[in-house]
Each structure stands twice: as C-alpha cells, then as structure tokens.
C-alpha cells in the first residue's frame, strides 16, 4: 500500500501528560506543541498533589503562560483530601475535567494514593463525577507485595504475590467492579501495557470505558528497559505478546483505544542512578512522530488521526468549536528525517543540571510535525 | 529450633567469581577472603578473554600476589580460539580446572561467545574435557531475539521470542542434549534463576550435572532490580515462585546444588547510568554472611556447610589435603551485627572513581565471618 507523505491530523489530543512544576514545568510545557499535540490532559501528581480549586486554577494559568496555544485540561488527585462537595464545586466551575486515581505507592508521587482493593470510601465522589460527566482516570496497577516478608518457603504460586508483571492484570477485577457499580461513569484505564488489559476493555465494550496507550509501550518490551533506566516506567513494558496486543489495539480503529503519552520527564540525575530510578519515559517533544513510525510499519497511517484526535476527544466530549480550545491550528505530519535530541534542555533556565533524556535519544525518526494556522 | 551462634564452615568454596583485571582486580581480589571464601573458581571473561596457557598462568599469579591465602581455580573461555590440543595441554599442565561457555552477547564481555543452538563445533573439545575431568561451566541463557525486527502484528506467542524472562528456560533443552551426548562430562549450569532450571537439574539427577546458586538470587525478584540497577544482573532475578525454588534447592541438602556467588563488580559509573547498565551484582565481601541470613530465615543453618563447602568441592573433586589448597584455615561464621559498606574502595589505588556499590549497601546483616588457623 502506498503511504501518504503528509497527513493533516487536525486538533490533536494527548490524554495523559505530566508537566511537573517549577523549572521542569518551564522546560517541558512548550514541548507539548513541539511534539504535535494541541490538547493536553494534565496529571495532578505534583508535590503536594492537586486537590484544591485555587491550586488547579493557578497551575493551569502557569501552564498557559508557558504555552498559550496549548489547551490544558486539568485533573484532581483522588485522595482523602477530596470531598463530594469540593468535586461538585470544581465540576460546576469547570476547573477540572477528571480525577486521577493512583494506587498508593506504585509510581512517581503516588504515596497519597488509594487502596485499589477497596474503592468504596470514594463512592460518594464517583456518584458526583458520574452526575457531572467527570472522567475517572485509573492508574491500573496493584501495589507489589513486599517479597522480603515471605519467610515461608512453600509459596510456589505467583498469583499469591503482586509483582510488576502481574500488577496490571491483578487490577482488572477492580475495573470491572467499578464499571458495574457506576455504569454511567466514564473510566479510562491509563497507559495499559498488557494483552489482558486490552482484552478487558474489549470485553467491557462500553462507550464509558476506554484505555489510553502510550507511544513508548508500542516500542518496548522488558528487554529494552532492563539495563536501560531511561526506558523504565510504571507500568513496566512487558512481553512481546503484550506489545503486539497494544499495537493491534492502537491501530484497530476501535474508539475505546486512544492516545495518552504518559510522557513523564525526570531530571537525568534521577534516571542515571544505581538505586531508586524514577519511573517515567519522556516522549512529549516527539509524541506524534514516535506514533507515526509504528503506524507506518503496520500500514495503518490512515488510523492515526482517530487515535490522536477523534476517539479521545469523543470520549472526553470535546469539540474543536468549544470555547475552551485555545487554538484551532491543525497538526501536519510529514515525512522528514527527524533526529531525537540527546537531551532536552533550556539554556535560559538557570539550573544546568535540569536536563531530560528523551525516549530514543539520538535516533532518527522518519516523521516530523508542523502546524497549520486555522 | 534453636540456632547455633557460631559455625565452622571449614575450607569454603565459591565456584563462580569475577575478579576482573587491572585496578579492579587489585580492589576486589582481597575481598574473596574477607567474605569468608577460601577457594575461588575464577571466570575468564576478561578483555581479551582468557584462552591461552601463558595468559591464565600470568592471571593466576597476579591473583595470588594479591591474596596469598586464597586458592584460585582457573578457567578458559570457550571460543574458536581454543583447540582440542590446547585444552589437552592445559589439562595435563593442570593450569585450568574448567571452561566457561558464554552464549554470544548475553552478558558482560560475552561477545566472543558461542551459539547455544549448536554446540557441535565444540564437541572435539568436550571430548577432551571429559577425558581429563575438566568442568564445563554454562551460562545458561539463549540470547534475546531482536524485538525491533518484528514488524508483523500477529505474533502473540511469546515462545516465538527469546526475552530475559524465558532465556534460561529456553536454554534447558541444550543442557539435556549436552548431558546426553557427553554423559561423563561434568557440567555446571551457572547461577540458575528459575524453577524450571532447578527442576531440570533434579530431573537429570546425575553426579555429573550440577547447578550453582548465587546469594543475591536468594533475595531478589524482578521488582527489586526494576528501578535499581545495582541489583541488575544476567540472568535477571525472576518471580517469587522462582526465588522460592532457588531457596528450596539451596537448603535442600541435594549435592548437585552448591554455591557460586557470581559476584560481578563494576565501577559505580557503569551501574549509575540511564543507558546500558552493566549486568552484575557484587557480593564478594559478604558472600557467606548474605547466605547465612537466608539459611537462618529458613531454619537451615545446618545445611550451609554442605552448600558452601562439601557439595561443590566434591563435584570439582577437590580435597582439603590437595597441594593446590593455599591455606587450610577454616571459616567461622558467627552472629554479629555486620553493616554492609556503602562502597567498596581502596584509598591506595590511584583512581578515585574506582568504587563498587555492594549488594544491600548500608544494610545490616546478622552474621559475620572470621578465620581460624588450621
Ligand atoms: Zn502517568
Ligand atoms: Zn558470571
């Protein structure tokens, strides 16, 4: 099949981004647009987590100052700091679009998260979310059990344990239960990494339950991050069969699979360390180009616009004509050799140590993006 | 069961050590004895690999200068540089005790290794080894397939691929075939990490086929090395069920399971990096103490002497009265709080960057070792 050399992807959306705060925010926020993304759904895992109305308004304003043409959709961090009243007020004021749920302790700044074995304390909040069409974004992993505690020697059944390979699959029953208890609540299983998760979303087969897929999980398997902390993220990339299932889902044309990069920048010093490497892969500055490469390899470039535009925006009920959209410029994907920089840095920012190693640093991609004024 | 507070472990043996060369050798070689090991079986993966008689004699002499009371047993690196004539000569001269086989490309300095899908080119060498009772030491992993090459999207069968989780299990048929073709050849499956490998050794159930087990694989699972490059080694630590199988084998009292630490020092700079982390965990300076902790947890301290002394030495046909034994001092394991240092370093060595992060740096162990003159 002959491939087009230029594709208008429209007003694109990345429904899972980490923009941090402080100098890292200054460095990273402009790269959303550089990477070909118009609408960014912003994660709330700052320190402290975003759980207050004035806090989320201030954060959004800071982001808009750094990238006036990017549309930022904001989120709260699900924790005991939230109340149904607060969530209702935030919904009415339209300051948040959804709420992110982190199981306690599974990834960067998730220590304030919840126990995925029992969401019932949060049911009053989910009721309000359902009423106001707020999205519930799930980091779908159970926390690993502490293997050091296992001092009896006869536990040969891996299903007794939660480890990084079964953490996502072990979470899926909680997803089914949430959907059953709140059939009208819009739920996104974020950055899914397993064939089991893909199968679960297809089985639920609802207009209210979707999954985001990152760019890097379309490339990586366990071999790529073992020994390469730059590729280490949570959930970890898994086996070849899982990667295949993710690719098939991304190019399937099914509306419940859409793009969320989970681009998660960390200072290089937190990735180049022999202990406690921060989890996260930074892909923002070439987000769409990484995807194009994979879609091209599988003869599916015609499915890319659905994945990075229509499906996510439909699920989130976003229209290009909405007044919240900051710019109606469209993204043009075109064939051009495009070398990923070795480091993301900004000489204007004082701290020289604030550099980020991007995914596939130094490698050459076949696609680039440019913007066309609306 | 009440535990003894002091155990005489005799003339101990660690049947898989990496002592490197140059300044790293100077730093590490004395730590064999510090860790409670008398006899060390030395791996040949230097640059260039050890494949010559004068080279192995020189290397051994250097090691003995650094640690006169340690007995070093030497090995060749299986490659096309070896000939049956050379191996026969080395056997007659007694300059080597065995030959280490690395599949090409699986770990540190293994690029000169062999293709584990077909050992037949080396059969004339194995014949000579069988004749002279040389040990064949196998790094039992198949090299990972290059997942990037897989551009068709329907390969949902992980058994089509070799990845770091199935690399050892995929190697086991080659072990069975080697034993079948050379039933009198002594073969050691090194640093095994899976229940499948343990089961294979038990199934073969021969006085000529054994497996070494490291200290760190009795502690680690995949969760411990993901995000902690200090714990990353090849083969990688696997699932909780695999760790349980290794512990059960180590404390089983079965003579074909014995200690090989695979202590593999790397400069800290090669572990603290976001790409291409060197594989290897350094455990040498507390080798026996790490083991004692596990054996105590499983009420099996009475099995420790077999594991670190009799079983390995019997397999290797080593007696304490042999003239090759440099010192008949015995190792006393005793209860004492013993903090693992943050870094292994030597102020006498010029290069300040030559430091090694040990396993469980900074943690407190319950056992220490001392030497008793014979
Ligand atoms: Zn995320
Ligand atoms: Zn080794």
XYZ file of C-alpha atoms in Angstrom, chain B residues 113-286:
174
model
C 30.836 -16.443 22.984
C 29.182 -19.321 21.193
C 25.814 -20.031 19.571
C 23.822 -22.129 22.065
C 21.657 -23.502 19.278
C 24.555 -25.589 18.045
C 27.454 -26.723 20.208
C 28.580 -29.356 17.738
C 31.660 -27.441 16.597
C 32.936 -27.734 20.160
C 32.336 -31.449 20.550
C 36.022 -32.339 19.983
C 36.865 -30.020 22.880
C 34.158 -31.519 25.095
C 35.606 -34.993 24.390
C 38.978 -33.868 25.698
C 37.341 -32.212 28.697
C 35.510 -35.435 29.516
C 38.768 -37.352 29.304
C 40.617 -35.020 31.680
C 37.731 -34.313 34.065
C 37.550 -30.653 33.155
C 34.320 -28.924 34.146
C 32.080 -27.298 31.554
C 30.506 -24.181 33.077
C 27.444 -22.979 31.225
C 25.962 -19.531 31.258
C 22.536 -20.977 30.565
C 20.689 -18.327 28.604
C 19.687 -18.048 25.000
C 20.345 -14.595 23.576
C 17.255 -12.415 23.331
C 15.775 -12.059 19.881
C 15.712 -8.553 18.495
C 12.154 -7.473 19.094
C 12.553 -4.415 16.913
C 12.721 -6.670 13.873
C 9.218 -7.940 14.387
C 7.076 -5.907 12.069
C 4.206 -8.277 11.589
C 1.452 -7.793 14.105
C 0.116 -11.262 14.673
C 2.851 -12.849 16.784
C 1.008 -13.300 20.056
C 3.044 -16.311 21.063
C 5.823 -15.384 23.476
C 7.533 -18.703 22.869
C 8.415 -17.479 19.400
C 10.642 -14.937 21.105
C 13.541 -15.178 23.484
C 13.378 -12.492 26.142
C 15.085 -12.095 29.501
C 12.323 -13.989 31.314
C 12.353 -17.160 29.217
C 16.035 -17.038 28.171
C 17.118 -19.552 30.819
C 14.240 -21.964 30.404
C 14.767 -21.858 26.631
C 18.368 -22.929 27.166
C 17.494 -26.083 29.122
C 16.989 -28.375 26.105
C 20.608 -27.623 25.147
C 21.694 -28.736 28.634
C 19.787 -32.020 28.331
C 21.308 -32.657 24.916
C 24.858 -31.944 26.093
C 24.476 -34.333 29.003
C 23.001 -36.967 26.712
C 25.873 -36.601 24.236
C 28.552 -36.425 26.973
C 27.213 -38.335 29.974
C 30.635 -38.355 31.651
C 31.335 -34.673 31.132
C 30.933 -32.654 34.317
C 28.584 -29.792 33.562
C 27.529 -26.899 35.803
C 24.529 -24.773 34.957
C 25.748 -21.494 36.418
C 23.779 -19.022 38.559
C 20.419 -20.558 37.860
C 17.416 -18.322 38.445
C 14.286 -20.273 37.623
C 12.146 -23.048 38.995
C 12.449 -24.581 35.521
C 16.245 -24.802 35.849
C 16.040 -26.311 39.329
C 13.542 -28.869 38.054
C 15.824 -29.712 35.124
C 18.807 -30.420 37.377
C 16.665 -32.585 39.642
C 15.266 -34.428 36.659
C 18.727 -35.139 35.230
C 19.680 -36.311 38.714
C 23.275 -37.157 37.795
C 26.539 -36.928 39.674
C 27.881 -35.148 36.578
C 25.372 -32.294 36.264
C 25.032 -29.603 38.898
C 23.924 -26.015 39.293
C 25.370 -23.067 41.159
C 23.125 -20.697 43.024
C 24.154 -17.149 43.922
C 23.483 -15.321 47.175
C 21.645 -12.425 45.569
C 19.168 -14.599 43.687
C 18.002 -15.921 47.063
C 16.915 -12.358 47.880
C 15.825 -10.740 44.648
C 12.811 -10.839 42.405
C 12.081 -8.745 39.338
C 10.623 -5.961 41.484
C 13.958 -5.494 43.228
C 16.054 -4.821 40.146
C 13.497 -2.842 38.167
C 14.490 0.692 39.047
C 17.555 -0.488 40.975
C 20.426 -1.079 38.543
C 22.636 -2.135 41.456
C 20.549 -5.329 41.537
C 20.532 -5.877 37.771
C 22.431 -8.946 36.611
C 22.163 -11.622 33.947
C 20.296 -13.873 34.232
C 17.869 -11.420 35.822
C 16.134 -12.296 39.073
C 12.684 -13.573 38.245
C 9.368 -14.183 40.006
C 8.594 -15.024 43.629
C 7.996 -18.672 42.703
C 11.444 -18.857 41.123
C 13.107 -17.351 44.169
C 11.307 -19.882 46.361
C 12.550 -22.720 44.171
C 16.132 -21.441 44.448
C 15.924 -21.169 48.228
C 14.446 -24.639 48.471
C 17.249 -26.011 46.295
C 19.978 -24.236 48.269
C 18.731 -25.615 51.593
C 17.697 -28.990 50.170
C 20.863 -30.850 51.047
C 20.972 -32.186 47.482
C 24.576 -32.459 46.329
C 24.029 -31.010 42.856
C 23.151 -27.554 44.215
C 26.063 -25.544 45.559
C 27.378 -22.035 45.924
C 28.704 -19.848 43.128
C 28.308 -16.189 44.047
C 28.667 -14.821 40.516
C 29.924 -11.756 42.331
C 30.491 -9.377 39.425
C 31.947 -5.979 40.301
C 31.511 -2.983 38.036
C 32.655 0.580 38.636
C 29.778 2.563 40.109
C 29.741 4.751 36.999
C 28.725 1.732 34.902
C 25.803 0.998 37.215
C 24.679 4.622 37.686
C 23.720 5.333 34.116
C 20.442 5.726 32.257
C 21.518 3.516 29.355
C 23.497 0.286 29.038
C 23.860 -0.552 32.706
C 26.459 -3.286 33.204
C 24.945 -6.560 34.375
C 26.317 -7.887 37.633
C 25.814 -7.801 41.398
C 28.838 -7.542 43.668
C 28.521 -9.734 46.773
C 32.058 -10.990 47.386
C 32.980 -9.110 50.559
C 29.991 -10.547 52.464
